mmCIF file of C-alpha atoms in Angstrom:
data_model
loop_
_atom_site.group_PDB
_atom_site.id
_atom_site.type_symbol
_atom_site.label_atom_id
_atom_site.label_comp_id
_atom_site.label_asym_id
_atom_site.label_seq_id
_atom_site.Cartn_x
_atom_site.Cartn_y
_atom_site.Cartn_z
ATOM 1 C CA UNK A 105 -37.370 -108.158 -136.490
ATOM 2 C CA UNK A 106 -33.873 -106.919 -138.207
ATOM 3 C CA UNK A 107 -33.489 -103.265 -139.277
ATOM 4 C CA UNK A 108 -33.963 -103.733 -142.879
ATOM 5 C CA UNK A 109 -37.209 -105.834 -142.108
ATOM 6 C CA UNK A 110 -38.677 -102.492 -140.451
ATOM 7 C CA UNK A 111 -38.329 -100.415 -143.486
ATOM 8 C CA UNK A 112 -39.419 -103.275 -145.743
ATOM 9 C CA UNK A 113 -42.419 -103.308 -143.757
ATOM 10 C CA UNK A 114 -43.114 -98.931 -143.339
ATOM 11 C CA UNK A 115 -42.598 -98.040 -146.992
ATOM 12 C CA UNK A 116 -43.798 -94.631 -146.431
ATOM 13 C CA UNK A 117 -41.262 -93.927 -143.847
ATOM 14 C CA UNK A 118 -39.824 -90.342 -144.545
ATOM 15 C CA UNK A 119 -38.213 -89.091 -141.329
ATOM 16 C CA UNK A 120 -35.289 -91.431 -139.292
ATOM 17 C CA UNK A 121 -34.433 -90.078 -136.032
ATOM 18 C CA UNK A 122 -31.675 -91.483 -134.252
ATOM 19 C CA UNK A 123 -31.642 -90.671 -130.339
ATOM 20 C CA UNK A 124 -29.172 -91.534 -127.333
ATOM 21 C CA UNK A 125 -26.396 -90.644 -125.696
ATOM 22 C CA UNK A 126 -23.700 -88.454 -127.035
ATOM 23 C CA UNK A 127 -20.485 -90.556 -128.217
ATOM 24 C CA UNK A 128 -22.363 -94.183 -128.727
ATOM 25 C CA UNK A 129 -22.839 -94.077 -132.287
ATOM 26 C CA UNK A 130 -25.927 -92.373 -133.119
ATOM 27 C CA UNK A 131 -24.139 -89.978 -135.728
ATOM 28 C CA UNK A 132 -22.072 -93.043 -137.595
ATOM 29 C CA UNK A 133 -25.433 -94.750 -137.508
ATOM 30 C CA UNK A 134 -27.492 -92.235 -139.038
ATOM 31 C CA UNK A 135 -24.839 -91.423 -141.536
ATOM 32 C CA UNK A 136 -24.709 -95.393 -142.310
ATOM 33 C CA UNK A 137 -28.483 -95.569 -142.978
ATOM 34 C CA UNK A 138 -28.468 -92.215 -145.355
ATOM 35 C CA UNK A 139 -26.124 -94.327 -147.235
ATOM 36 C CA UNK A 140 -27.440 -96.924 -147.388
ATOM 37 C CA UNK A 141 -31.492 -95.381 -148.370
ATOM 38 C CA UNK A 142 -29.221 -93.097 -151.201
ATOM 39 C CA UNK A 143 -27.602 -96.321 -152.770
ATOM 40 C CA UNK A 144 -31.238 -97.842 -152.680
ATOM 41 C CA UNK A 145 -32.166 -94.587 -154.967
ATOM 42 C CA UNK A 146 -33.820 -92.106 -152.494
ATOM 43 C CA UNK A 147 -32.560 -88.909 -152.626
ATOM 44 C CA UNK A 148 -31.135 -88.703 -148.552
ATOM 45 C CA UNK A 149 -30.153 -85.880 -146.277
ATOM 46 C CA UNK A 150 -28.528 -86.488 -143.052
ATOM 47 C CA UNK A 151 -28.005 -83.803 -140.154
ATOM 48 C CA UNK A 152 -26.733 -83.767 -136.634
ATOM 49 C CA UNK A 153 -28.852 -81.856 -134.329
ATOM 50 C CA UNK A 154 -26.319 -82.666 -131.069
ATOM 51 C CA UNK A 155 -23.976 -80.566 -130.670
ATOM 52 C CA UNK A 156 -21.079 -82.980 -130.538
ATOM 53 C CA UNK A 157 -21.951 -83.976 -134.219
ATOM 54 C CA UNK A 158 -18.708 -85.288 -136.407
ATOM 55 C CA UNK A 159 -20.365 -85.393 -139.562
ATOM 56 C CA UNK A 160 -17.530 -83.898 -141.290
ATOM 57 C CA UNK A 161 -15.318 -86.583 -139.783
ATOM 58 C CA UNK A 162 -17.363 -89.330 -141.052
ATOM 59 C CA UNK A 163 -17.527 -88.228 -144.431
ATOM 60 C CA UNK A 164 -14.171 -87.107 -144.093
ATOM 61 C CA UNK A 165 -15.565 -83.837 -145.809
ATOM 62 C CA UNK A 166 -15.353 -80.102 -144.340
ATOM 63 C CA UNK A 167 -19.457 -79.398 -144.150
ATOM 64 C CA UNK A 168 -19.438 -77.641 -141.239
ATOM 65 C CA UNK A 169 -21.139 -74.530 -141.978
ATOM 66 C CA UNK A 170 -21.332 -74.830 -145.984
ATOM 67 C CA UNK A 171 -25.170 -75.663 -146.139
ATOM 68 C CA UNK A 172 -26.328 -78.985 -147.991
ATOM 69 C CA UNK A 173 -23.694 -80.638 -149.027
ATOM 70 C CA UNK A 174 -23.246 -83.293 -151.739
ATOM 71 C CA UNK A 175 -21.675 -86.404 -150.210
ATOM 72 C CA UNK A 176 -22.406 -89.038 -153.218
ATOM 73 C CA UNK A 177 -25.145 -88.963 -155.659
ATOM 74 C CA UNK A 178 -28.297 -88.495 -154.096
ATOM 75 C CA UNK A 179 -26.552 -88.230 -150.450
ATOM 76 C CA UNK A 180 -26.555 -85.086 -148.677
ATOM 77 C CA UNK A 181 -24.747 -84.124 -145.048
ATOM 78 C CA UNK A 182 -25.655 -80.921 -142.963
ATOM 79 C CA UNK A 183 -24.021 -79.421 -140.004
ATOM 80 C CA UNK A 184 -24.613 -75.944 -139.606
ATOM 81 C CA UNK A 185 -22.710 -73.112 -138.047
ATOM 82 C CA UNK A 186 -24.939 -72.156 -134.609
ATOM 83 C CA UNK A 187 -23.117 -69.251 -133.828
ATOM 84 C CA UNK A 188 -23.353 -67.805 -137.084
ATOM 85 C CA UNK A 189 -27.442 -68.404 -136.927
ATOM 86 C CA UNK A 190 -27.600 -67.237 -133.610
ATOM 87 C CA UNK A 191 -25.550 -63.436 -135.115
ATOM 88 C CA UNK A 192 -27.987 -63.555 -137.913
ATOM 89 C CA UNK A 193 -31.117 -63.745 -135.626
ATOM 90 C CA UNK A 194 -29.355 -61.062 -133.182
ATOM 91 C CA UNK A 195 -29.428 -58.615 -136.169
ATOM 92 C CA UNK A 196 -32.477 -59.320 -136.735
ATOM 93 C CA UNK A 197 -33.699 -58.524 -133.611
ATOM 94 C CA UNK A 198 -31.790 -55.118 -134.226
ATOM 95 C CA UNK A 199 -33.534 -54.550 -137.248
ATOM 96 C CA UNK A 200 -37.248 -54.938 -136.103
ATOM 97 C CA UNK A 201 -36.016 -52.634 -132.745
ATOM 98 C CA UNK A 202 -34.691 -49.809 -135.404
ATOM 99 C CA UNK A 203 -37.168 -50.144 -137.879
ATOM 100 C CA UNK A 204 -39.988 -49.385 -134.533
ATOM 101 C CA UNK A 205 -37.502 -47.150 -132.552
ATOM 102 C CA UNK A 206 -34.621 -45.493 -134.688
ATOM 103 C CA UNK A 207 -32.058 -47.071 -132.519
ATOM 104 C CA UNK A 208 -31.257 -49.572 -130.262
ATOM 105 C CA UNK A 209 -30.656 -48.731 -127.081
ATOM 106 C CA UNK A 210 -27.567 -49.661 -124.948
ATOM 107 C CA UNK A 211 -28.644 -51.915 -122.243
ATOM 108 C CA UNK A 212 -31.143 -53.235 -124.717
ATOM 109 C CA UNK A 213 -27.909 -54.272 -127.067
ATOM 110 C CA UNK A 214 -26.209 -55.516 -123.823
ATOM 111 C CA UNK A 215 -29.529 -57.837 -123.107
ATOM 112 C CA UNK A 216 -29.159 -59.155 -126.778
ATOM 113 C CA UNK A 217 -25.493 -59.912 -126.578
ATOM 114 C CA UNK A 218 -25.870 -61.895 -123.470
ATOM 115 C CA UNK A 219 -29.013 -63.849 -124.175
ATOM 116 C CA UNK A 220 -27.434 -65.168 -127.173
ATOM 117 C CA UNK A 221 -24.426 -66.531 -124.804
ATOM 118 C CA UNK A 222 -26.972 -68.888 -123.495
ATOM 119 C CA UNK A 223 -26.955 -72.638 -124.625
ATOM 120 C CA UNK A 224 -30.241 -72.722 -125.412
ATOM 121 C CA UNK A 225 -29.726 -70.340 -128.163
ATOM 122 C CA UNK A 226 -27.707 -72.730 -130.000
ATOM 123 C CA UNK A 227 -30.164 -75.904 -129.468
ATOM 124 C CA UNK A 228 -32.903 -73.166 -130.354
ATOM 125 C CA UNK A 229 -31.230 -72.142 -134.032
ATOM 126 C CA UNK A 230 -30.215 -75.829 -134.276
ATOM 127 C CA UNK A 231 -33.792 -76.766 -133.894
ATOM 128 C CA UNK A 232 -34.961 -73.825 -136.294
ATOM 129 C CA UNK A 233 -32.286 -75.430 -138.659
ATOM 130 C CA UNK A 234 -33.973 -78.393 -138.439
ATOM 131 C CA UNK A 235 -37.566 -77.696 -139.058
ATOM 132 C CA UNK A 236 -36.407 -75.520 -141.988
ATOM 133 C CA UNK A 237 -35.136 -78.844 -143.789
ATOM 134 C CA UNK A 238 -38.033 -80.856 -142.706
ATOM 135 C CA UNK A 239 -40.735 -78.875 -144.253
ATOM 136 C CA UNK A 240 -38.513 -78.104 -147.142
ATOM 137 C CA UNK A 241 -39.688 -80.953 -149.114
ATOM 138 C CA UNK A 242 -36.240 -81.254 -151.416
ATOM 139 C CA UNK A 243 -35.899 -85.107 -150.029
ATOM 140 C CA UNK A 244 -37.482 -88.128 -149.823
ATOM 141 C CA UNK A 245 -36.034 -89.058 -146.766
ATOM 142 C CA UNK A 246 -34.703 -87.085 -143.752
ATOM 143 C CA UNK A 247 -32.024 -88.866 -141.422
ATOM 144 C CA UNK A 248 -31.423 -87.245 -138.256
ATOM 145 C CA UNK A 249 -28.709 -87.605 -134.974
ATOM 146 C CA UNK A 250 -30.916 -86.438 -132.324
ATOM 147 C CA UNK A 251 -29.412 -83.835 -129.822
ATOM 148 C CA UNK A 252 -29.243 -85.542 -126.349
ATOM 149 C CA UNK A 253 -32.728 -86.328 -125.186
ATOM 150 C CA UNK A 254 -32.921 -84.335 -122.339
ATOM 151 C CA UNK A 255 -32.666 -81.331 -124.945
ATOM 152 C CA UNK A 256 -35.573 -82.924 -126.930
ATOM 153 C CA UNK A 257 -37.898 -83.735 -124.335
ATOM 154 C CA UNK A 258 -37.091 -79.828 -123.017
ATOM 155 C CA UNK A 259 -38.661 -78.589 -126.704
ATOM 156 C CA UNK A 260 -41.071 -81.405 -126.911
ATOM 157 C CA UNK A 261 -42.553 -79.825 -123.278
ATOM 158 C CA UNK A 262 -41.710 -76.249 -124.384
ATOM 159 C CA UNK A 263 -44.801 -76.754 -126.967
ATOM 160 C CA UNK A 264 -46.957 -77.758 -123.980
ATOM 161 C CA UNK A 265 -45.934 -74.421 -122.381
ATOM 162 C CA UNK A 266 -46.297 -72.314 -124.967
ATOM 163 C CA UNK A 267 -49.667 -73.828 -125.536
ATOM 164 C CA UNK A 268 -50.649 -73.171 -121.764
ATOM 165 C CA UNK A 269 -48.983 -69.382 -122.238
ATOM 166 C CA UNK A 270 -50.794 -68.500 -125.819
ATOM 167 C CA UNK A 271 -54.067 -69.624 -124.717
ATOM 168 C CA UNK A 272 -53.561 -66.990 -121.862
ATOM 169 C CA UNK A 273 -52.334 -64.266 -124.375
ATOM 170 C CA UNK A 274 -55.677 -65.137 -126.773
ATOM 171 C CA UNK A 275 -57.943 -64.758 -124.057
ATOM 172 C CA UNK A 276 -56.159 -61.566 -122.839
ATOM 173 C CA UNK A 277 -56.225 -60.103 -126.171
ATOM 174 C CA UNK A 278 -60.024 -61.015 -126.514
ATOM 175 C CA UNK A 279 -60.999 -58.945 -123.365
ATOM 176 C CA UNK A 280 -58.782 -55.963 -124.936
ATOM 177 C CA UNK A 281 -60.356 -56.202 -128.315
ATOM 178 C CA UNK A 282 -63.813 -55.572 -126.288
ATOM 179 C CA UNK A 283 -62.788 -52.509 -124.411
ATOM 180 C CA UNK A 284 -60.694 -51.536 -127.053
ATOM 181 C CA UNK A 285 -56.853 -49.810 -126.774
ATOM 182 C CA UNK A 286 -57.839 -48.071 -123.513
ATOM 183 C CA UNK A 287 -57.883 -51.672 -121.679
ATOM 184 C CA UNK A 288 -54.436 -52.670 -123.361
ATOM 185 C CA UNK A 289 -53.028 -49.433 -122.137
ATOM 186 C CA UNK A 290 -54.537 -49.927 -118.501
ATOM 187 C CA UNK A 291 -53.460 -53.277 -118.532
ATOM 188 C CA UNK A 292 -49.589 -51.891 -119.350
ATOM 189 C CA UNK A 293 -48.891 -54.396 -122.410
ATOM 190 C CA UNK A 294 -48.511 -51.620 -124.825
ATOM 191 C CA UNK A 295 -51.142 -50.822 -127.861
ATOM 192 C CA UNK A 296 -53.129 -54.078 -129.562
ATOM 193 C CA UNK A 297 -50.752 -53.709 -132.527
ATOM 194 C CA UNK A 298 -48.063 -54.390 -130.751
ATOM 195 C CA UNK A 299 -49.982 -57.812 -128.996
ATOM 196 C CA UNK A 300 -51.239 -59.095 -132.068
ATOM 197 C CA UNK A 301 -47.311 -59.091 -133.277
ATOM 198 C CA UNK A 302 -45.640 -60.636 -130.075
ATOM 199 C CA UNK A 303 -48.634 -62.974 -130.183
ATOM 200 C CA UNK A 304 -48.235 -63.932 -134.050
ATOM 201 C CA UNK A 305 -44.368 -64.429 -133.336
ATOM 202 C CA UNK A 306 -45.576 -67.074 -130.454
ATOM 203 C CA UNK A 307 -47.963 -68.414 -132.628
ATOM 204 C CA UNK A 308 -45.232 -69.122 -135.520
ATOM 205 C CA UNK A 309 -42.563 -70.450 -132.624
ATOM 206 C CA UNK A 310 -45.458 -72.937 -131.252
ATOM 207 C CA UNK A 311 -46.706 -74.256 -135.294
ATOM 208 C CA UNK A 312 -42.652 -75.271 -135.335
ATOM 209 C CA UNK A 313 -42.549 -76.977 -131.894
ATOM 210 C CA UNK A 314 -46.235 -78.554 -133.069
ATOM 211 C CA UNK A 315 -44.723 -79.783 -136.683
ATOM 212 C CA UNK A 316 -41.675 -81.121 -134.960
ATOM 213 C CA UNK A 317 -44.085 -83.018 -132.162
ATOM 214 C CA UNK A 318 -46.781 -84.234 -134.581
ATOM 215 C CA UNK A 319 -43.444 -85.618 -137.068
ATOM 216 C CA UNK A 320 -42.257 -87.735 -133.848
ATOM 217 C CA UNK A 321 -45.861 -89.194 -133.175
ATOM 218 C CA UNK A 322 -46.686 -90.219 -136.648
ATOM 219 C CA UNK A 323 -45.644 -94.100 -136.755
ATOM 220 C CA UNK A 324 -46.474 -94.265 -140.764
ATOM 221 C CA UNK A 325 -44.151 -91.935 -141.631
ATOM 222 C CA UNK A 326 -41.603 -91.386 -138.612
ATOM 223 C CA UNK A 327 -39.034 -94.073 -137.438
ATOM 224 C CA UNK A 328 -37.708 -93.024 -133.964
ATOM 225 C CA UNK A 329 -34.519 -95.625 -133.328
ATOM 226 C CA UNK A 330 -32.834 -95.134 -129.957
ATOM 227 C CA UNK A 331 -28.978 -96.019 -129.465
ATOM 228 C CA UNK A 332 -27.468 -97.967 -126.438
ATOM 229 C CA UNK A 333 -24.150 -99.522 -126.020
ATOM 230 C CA UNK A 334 -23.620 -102.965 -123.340
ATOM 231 C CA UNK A 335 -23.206 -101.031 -120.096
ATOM 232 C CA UNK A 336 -25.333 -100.024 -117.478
ATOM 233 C CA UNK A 337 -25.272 -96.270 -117.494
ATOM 234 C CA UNK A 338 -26.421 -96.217 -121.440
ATOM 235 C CA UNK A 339 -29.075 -99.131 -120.520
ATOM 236 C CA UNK A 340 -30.040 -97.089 -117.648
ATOM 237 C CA UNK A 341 -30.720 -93.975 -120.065
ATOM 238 C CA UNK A 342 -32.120 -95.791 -122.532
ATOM 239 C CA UNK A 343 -35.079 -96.709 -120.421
ATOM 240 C CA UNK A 344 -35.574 -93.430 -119.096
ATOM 241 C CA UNK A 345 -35.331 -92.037 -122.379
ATOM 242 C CA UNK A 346 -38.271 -94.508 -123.465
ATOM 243 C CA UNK A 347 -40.581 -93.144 -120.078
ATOM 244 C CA UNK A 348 -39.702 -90.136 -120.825
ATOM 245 C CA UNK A 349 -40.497 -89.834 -124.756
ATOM 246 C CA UNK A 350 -43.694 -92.310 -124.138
ATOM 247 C CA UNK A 351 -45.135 -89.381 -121.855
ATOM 248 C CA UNK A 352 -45.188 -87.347 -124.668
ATOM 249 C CA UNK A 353 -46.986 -90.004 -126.622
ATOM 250 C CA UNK A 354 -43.619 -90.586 -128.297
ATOM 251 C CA UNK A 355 -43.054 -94.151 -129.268
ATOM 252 C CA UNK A 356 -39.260 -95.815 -129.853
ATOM 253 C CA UNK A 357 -39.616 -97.898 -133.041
ATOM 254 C CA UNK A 358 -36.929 -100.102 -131.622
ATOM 255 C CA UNK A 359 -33.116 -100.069 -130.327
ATOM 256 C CA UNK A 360 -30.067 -100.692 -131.867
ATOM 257 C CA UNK A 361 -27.051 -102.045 -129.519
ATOM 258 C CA UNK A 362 -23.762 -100.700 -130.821
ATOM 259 C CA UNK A 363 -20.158 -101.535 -130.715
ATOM 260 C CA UNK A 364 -20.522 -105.084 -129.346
ATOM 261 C CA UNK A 365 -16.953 -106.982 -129.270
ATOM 262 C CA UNK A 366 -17.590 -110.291 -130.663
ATOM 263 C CA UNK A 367 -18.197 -112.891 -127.935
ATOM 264 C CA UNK A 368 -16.077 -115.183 -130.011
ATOM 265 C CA UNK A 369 -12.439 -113.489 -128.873
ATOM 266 C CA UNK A 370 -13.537 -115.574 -125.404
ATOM 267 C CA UNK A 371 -12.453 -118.564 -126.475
ATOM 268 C CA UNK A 372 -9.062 -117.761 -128.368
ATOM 269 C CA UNK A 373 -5.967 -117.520 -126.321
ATOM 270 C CA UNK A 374 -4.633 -114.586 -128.402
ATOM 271 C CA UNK A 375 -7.516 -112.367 -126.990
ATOM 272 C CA UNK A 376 -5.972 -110.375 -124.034
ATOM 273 C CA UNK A 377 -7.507 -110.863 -120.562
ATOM 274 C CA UNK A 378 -8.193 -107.061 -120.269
ATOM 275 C CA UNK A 379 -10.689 -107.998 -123.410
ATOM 276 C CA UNK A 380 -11.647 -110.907 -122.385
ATOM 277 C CA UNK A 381 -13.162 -109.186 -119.388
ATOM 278 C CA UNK A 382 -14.876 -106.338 -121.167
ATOM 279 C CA UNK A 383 -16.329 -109.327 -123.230
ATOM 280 C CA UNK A 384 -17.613 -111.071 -120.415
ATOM 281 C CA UNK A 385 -19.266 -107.629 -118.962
ATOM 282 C CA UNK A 386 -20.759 -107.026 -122.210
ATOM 283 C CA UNK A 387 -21.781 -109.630 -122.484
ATOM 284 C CA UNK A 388 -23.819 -109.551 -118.793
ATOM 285 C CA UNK A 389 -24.901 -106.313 -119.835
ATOM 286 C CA UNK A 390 -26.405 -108.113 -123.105
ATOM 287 C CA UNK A 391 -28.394 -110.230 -121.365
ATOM 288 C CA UNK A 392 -29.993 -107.589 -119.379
ATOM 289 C CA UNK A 393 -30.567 -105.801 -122.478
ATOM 290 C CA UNK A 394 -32.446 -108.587 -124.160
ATOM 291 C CA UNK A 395 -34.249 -108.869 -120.942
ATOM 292 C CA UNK A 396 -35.639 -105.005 -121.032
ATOM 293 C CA UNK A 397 -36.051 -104.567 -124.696
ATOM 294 C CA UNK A 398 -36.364 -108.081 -126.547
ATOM 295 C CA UNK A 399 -39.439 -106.464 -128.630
ATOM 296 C CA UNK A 400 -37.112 -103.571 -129.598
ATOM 297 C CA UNK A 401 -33.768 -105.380 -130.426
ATOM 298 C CA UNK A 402 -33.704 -104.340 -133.865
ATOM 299 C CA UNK A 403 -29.575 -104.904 -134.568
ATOM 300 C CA UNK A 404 -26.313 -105.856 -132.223
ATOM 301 C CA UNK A 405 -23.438 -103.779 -134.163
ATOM 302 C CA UNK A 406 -20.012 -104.841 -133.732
ATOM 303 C CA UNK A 407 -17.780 -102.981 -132.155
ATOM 304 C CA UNK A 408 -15.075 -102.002 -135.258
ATOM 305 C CA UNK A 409 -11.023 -102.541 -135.810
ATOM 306 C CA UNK A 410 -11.139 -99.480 -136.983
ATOM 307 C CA UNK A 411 -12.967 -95.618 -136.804
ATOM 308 C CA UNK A 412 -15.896 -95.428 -139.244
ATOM 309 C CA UNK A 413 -14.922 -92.729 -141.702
ATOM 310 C CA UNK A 414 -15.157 -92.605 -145.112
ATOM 311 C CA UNK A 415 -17.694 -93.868 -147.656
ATOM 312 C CA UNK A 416 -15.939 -97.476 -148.367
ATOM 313 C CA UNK A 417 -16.074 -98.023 -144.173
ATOM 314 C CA UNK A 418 -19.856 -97.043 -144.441
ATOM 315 C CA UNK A 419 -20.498 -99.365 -147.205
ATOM 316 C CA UNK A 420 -18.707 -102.470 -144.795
ATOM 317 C CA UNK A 421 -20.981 -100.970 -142.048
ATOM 318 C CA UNK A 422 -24.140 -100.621 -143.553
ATOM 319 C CA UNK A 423 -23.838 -104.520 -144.790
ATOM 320 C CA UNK A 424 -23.737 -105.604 -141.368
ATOM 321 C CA UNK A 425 -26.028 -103.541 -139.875
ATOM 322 C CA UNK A 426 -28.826 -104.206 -142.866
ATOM 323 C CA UNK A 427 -27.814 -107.055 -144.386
#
């Protein structure tokens, strides 16, 4: 089956994830298909969710930061400023610990300040960022470049966790409710109040992780397309990445081999020999490929003569890549 044959066939398609390894292609191909959906008159948003996104270089437009941007008519881009999410949750933060306490103290500000130096803070407002869109209902379809997938399988099993961890909490908080405040206090967790709120802030973070989950299972409406170039280490990840996801009852709608040199250099004398034997490894690394995911094989891209920037480059690369 070709590309364009898959969303011929799942018209109600609404979310496009695009997964793999960082610097293969994911982001030129997920900004390719938004294109190509918006010129086929859906109204399209695309945004990068790894942090090595280069959205703005594609589009050769500064997004970074601005919001939803307007790319072409009913085309949209989004890369958002982490840092500046991750300052606007820290005063929040501040602002629940004044509004309780009056101030916040020192070593608590400290705690705050360093937490947010953590990487996970930025995948974690990066992922906010991203459920925010999806549930905001403005589009009719939702492209996304997948952070790495060891970063998505870590949020995709953080949902398990929290499950495991808010059953506990429930349970705990039943036994309190019974004996009232006195067995909160004895049990050193603070007043019932303050439970119920922790637990409703758990309860909101695990609904998100759930949404985001429940998106990635639903065939009818989710494509999940998984990136790989010819070479082992990429075809190597690419099947792990398939375990891995399938544990989570996560299925890859199919793969898309990128930047392919054209076998057809072989045979012309003009073609350097340094080519010629990428070619010929490519091409070994092809074979393998068709051997591990024939059923998935849904295009070969050609490697380009040139970067893929710019609209008019877009419109030359979503021909080949959906005919």
């Amino acid at each position: 089956m070709k590309l364009r044959e898959y969303f011929e066939e799942h018209p109600n398609l609404k979310y496009i994830i695009f997964g793999g390894k960082g610097g293969l292609g994911k982001t030129t191909l997920s900004a390719t298909t938004s294109y190509w959906l918006s010129r086929r008159g859906k109204r399209v948003v695309v945004f990068s969710t790894d942090p090595q996104a280069s959205l703005t270089d594609i589009f050769e437009r500064d997004i970074f930061g601005k919001g939803e941007v307007e790319i072409a008519p009913n085309l949209y881009a989004l890369e958002i400023d982490a840092d500046r999410r991750i300052a606007e949750y820290q005063e929040e933060i501040r602002r629940k610990i004044i509004e309780r306490y009056g101030e916040v103290p020192p070593e608590i500000n400290d705690y705050i300040e360093s937490a947010a130096a953590e990487p996970a803070m930025a995948e974690s407002a990066t992922f906010d960022a991203m459920v925010e869109l999806m549930t905001s209902g403005r589009y009719d379809m939702y492209i996304f470049d997948m952070m790495p997938h060891g970063h998505a399988i870590r949020f995709l099993g953080m949902g398990q966790l929290l499950d495991a961890w808010i059953d506990k909490v429930v349970e705990t908080r039943k036994k309190a409710a019974e004996y009232g405040d006195v067995a909160a206090v004895m049990s050193g967790k603070g007043s019932l109040a303050q439970e119920d709120e922790i637990l409703n802030e758990l309860e909101f973070i695990r609904s998100r992780l759930d949404f985001v989950s429940n998106v990635m299972r639903d065939t009818e409406h989710t494509a999940f397309f998984y990136v790989l170039i010819p070479e082992e280490m990429a075809i190597l990840d690419t099947q792990k990445a398939i375990k891995m996801f399938g544990e989570f009852g996560i299925p890859i709608s199919g793969v898309i081999v990128n930047q392919v040199y054209p076998p057809e250099l072989l045979v012309e004398e003009s073609t350097p020999e340094f080519l010629k034997n990428r070619i010929r490894m490519q091409q070994e690394h092809m074979k393998r490929i068709k051997e591990l995911f024939s059923d998935k094989i849904l295009a070969v891209v050609p490697m380009l003569d040139r970067e893929p920037k710019g609209l008019d480059m877009l419109k030359k690369l979503a021909e080949m890549v959906y005919g």
